[in-house]
CSV table of N, CA and C in Angstrom, one decimal:
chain,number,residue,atom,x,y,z
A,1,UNK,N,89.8,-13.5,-62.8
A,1,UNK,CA,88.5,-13.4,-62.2
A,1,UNK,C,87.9,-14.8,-62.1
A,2,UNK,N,87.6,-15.5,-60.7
A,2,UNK,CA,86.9,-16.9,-60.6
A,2,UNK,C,85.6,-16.7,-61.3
A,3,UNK,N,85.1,-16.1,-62.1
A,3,UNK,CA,83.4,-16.2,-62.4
A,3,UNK,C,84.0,-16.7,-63.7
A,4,UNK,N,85.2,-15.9,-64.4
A,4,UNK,CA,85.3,-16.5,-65.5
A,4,UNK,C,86.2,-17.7,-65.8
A,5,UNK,N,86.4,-18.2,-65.1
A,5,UNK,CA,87.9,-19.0,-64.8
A,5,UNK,C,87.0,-20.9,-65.6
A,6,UNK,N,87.6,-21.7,-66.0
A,6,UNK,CA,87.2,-22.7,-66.0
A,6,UNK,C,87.2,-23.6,-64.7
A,7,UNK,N,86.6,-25.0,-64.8
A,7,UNK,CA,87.4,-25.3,-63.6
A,7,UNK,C,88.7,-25.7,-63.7
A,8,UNK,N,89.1,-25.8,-64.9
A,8,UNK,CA,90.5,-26.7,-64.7
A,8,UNK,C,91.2,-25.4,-64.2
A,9,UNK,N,91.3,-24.4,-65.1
A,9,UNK,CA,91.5,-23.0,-64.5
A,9,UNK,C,91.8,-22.2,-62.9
A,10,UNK,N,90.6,-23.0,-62.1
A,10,UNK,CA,90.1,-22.7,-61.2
A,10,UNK,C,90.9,-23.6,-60.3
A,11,UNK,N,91.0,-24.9,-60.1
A,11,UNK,CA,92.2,-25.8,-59.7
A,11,UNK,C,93.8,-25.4,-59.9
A,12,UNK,N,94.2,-25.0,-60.8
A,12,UNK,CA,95.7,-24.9,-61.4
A,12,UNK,C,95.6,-23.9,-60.8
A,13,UNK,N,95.3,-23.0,-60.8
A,13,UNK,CA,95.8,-21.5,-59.9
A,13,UNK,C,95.8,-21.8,-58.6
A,14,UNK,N,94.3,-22.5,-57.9
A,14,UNK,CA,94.4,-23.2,-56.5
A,14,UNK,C,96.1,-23.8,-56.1
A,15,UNK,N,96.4,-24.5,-57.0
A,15,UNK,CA,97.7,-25.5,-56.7
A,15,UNK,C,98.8,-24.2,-57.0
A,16,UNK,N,98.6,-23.5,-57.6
A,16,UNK,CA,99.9,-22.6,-57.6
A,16,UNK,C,100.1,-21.9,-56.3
A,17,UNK,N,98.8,-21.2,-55.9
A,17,UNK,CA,98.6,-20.2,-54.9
A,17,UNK,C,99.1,-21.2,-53.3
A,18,UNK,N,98.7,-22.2,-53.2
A,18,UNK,CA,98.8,-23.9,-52.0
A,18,UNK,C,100.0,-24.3,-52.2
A,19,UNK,N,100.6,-24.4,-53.3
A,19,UNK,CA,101.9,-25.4,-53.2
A,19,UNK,C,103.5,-23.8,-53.3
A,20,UNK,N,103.0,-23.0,-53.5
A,20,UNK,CA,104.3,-21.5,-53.6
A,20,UNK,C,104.9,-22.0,-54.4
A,21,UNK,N,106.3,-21.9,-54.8
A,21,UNK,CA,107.5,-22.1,-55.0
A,21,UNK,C,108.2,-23.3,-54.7
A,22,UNK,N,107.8,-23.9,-53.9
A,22,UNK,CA,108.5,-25.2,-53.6
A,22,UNK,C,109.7,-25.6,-52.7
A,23,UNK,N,109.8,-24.1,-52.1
A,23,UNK,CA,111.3,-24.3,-51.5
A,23,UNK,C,110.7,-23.5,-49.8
A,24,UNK,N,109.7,-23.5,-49.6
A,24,UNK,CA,108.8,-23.3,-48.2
A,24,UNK,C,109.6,-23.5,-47.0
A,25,UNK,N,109.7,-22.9,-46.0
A,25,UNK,CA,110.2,-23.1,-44.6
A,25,UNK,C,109.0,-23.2,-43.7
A,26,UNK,N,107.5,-23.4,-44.3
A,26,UNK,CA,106.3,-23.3,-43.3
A,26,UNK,C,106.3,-24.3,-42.8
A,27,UNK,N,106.1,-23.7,-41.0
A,27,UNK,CA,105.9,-24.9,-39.6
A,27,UNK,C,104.9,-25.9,-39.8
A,28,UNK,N,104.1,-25.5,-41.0
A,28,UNK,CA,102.5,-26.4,-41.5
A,28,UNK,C,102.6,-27.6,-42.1
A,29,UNK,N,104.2,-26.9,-42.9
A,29,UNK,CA,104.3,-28.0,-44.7
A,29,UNK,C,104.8,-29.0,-43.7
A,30,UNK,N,103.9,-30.3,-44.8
A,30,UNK,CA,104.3,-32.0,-44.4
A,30,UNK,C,105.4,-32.6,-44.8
A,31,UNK,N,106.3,-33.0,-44.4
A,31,UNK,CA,107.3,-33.7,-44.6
A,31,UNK,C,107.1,-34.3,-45.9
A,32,UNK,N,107.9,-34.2,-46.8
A,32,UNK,CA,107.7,-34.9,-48.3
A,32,UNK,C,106.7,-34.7,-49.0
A,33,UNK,N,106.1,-33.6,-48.5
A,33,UNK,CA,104.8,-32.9,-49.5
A,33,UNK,C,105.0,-31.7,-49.8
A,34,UNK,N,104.9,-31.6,-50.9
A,34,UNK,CA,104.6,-29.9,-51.8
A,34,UNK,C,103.6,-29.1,-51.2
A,35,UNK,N,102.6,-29.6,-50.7
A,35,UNK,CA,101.7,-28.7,-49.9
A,35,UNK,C,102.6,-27.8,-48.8
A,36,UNK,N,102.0,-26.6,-48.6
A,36,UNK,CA,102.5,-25.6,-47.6
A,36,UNK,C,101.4,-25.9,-46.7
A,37,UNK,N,100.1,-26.1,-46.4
A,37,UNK,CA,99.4,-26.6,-45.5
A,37,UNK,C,99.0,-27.6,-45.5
A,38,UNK,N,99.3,-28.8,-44.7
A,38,UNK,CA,98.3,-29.9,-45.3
A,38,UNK,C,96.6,-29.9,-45.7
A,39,UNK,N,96.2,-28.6,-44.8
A,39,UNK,CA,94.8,-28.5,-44.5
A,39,UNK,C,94.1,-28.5,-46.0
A,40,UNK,N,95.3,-27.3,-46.9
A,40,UNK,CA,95.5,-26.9,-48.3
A,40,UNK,C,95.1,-27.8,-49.5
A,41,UNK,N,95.9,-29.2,-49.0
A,41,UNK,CA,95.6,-30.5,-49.6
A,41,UNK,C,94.3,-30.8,-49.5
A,42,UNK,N,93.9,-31.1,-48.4
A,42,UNK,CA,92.9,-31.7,-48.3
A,42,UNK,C,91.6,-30.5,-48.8
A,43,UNK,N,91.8,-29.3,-48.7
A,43,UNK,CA,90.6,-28.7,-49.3
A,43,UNK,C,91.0,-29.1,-51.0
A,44,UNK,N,91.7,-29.3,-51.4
A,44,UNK,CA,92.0,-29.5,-52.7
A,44,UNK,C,91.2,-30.6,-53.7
A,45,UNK,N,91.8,-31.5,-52.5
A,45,UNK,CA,90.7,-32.9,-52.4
A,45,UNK,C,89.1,-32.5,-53.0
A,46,UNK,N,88.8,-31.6,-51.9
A,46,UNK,CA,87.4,-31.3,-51.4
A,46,UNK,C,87.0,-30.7,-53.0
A,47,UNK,N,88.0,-29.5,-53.8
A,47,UNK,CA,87.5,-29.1,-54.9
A,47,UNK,C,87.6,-29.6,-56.1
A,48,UNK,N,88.6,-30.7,-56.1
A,48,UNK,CA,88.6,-31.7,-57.0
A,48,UNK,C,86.9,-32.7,-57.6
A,49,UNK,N,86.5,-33.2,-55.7
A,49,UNK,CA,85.5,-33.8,-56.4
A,49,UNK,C,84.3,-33.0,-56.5
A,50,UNK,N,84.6,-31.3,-55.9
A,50,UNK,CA,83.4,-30.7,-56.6
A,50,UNK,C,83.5,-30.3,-57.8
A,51,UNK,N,84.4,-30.2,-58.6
A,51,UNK,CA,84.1,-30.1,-59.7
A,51,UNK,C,83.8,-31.1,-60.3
A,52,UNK,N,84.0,-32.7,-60.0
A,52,UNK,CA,84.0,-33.3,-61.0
A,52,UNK,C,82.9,-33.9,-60.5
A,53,UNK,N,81.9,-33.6,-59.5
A,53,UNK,CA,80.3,-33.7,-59.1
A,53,UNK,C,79.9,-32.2,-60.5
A,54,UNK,N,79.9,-31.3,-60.3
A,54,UNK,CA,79.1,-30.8,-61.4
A,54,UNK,C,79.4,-31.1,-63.1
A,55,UNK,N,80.3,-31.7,-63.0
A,55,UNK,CA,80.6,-31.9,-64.6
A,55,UNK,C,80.2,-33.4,-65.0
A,56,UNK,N,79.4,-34.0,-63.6
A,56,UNK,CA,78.9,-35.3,-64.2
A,56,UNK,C,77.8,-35.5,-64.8
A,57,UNK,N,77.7,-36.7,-65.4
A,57,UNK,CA,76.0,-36.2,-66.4
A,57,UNK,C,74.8,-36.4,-65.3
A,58,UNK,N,75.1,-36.8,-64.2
A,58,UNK,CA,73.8,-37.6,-63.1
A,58,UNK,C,73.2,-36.2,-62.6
A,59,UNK,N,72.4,-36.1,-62.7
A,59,UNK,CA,71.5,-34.8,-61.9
A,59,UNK,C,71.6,-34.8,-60.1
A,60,UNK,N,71.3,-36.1,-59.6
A,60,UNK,CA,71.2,-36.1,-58.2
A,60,UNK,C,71.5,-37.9,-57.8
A,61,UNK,N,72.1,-37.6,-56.2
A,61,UNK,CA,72.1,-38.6,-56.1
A,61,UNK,C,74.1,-38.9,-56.4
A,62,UNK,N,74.7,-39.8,-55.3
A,62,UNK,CA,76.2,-39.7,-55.0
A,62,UNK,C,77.1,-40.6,-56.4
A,63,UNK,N,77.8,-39.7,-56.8
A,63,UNK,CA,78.5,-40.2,-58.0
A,63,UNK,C,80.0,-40.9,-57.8
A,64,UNK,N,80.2,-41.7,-58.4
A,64,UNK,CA,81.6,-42.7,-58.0
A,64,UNK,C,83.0,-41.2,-58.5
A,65,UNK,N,83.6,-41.2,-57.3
A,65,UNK,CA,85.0,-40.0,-57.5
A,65,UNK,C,85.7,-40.7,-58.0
A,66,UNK,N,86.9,-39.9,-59.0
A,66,UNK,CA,88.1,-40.4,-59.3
A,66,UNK,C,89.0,-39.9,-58.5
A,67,UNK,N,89.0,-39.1,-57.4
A,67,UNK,CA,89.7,-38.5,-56.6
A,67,UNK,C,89.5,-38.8,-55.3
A,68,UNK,N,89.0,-40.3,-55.0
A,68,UNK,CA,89.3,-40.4,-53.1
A,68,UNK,C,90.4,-41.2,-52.6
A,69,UNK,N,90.9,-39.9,-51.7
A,69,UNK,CA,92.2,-40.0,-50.7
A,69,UNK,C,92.4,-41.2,-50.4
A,70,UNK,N,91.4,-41.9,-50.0
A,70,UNK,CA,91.7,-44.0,-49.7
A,70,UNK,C,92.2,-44.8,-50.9
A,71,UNK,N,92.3,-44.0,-52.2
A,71,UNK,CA,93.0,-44.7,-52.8
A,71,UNK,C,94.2,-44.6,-53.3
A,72,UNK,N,94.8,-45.7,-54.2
A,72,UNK,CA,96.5,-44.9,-54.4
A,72,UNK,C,96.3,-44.1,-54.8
A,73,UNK,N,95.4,-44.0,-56.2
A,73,UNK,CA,95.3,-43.5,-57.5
A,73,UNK,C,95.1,-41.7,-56.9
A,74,UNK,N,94.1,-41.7,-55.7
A,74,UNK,CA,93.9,-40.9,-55.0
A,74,UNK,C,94.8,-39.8,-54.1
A,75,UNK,N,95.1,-40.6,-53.9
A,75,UNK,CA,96.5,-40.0,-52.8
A,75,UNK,C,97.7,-39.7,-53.7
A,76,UNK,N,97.8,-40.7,-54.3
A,76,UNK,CA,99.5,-40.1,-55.5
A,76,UNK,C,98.6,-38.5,-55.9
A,77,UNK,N,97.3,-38.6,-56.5
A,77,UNK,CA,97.4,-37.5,-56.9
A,77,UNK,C,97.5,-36.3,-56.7
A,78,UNK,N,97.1,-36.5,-55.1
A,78,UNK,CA,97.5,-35.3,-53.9
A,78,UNK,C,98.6,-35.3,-53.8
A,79,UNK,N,99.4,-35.5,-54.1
A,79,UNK,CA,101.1,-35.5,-52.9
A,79,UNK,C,101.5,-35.4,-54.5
């Protein structure tokens, strides 16, 4: 159940449910990516830095991500 799920919880099932099995024949999956959709990834992206916007101590106002795509650190961790 997502209500009770943590976030890390809430991620790691995301990547199970996005990445299958690993042996995919989908017309979607990227070449040299574990993703089955790329679109998949990039929502991934998207819930990476929502979680790690509510688990920051700043109330309001744009917080520095450890997870943007423009970076290596970023991108290795997608792919």
């Amino acid at each position: 159940d997502v209500a009770e799920m943590t976030y890390l919880q809430w991620l790691q099932r995301y990547v199970e449910l996005a990445i299958g099995d690993g042996d995919s024949t989908a017309d979607t999956k990227a070449e040299g990516s574990p993703w089955l959709d790329i679109t998949w990834r990039d929502r991934f992206a998207a819930m990476l830095q929502r979680a790690e916007a509510r688990l920051n101590p700043a109330d309001v106002g744009p917080i520095q991500t450890r997870f943007d795509a423009e970076s290596a650190d970023g991108e290795r961790l997608l792919e």
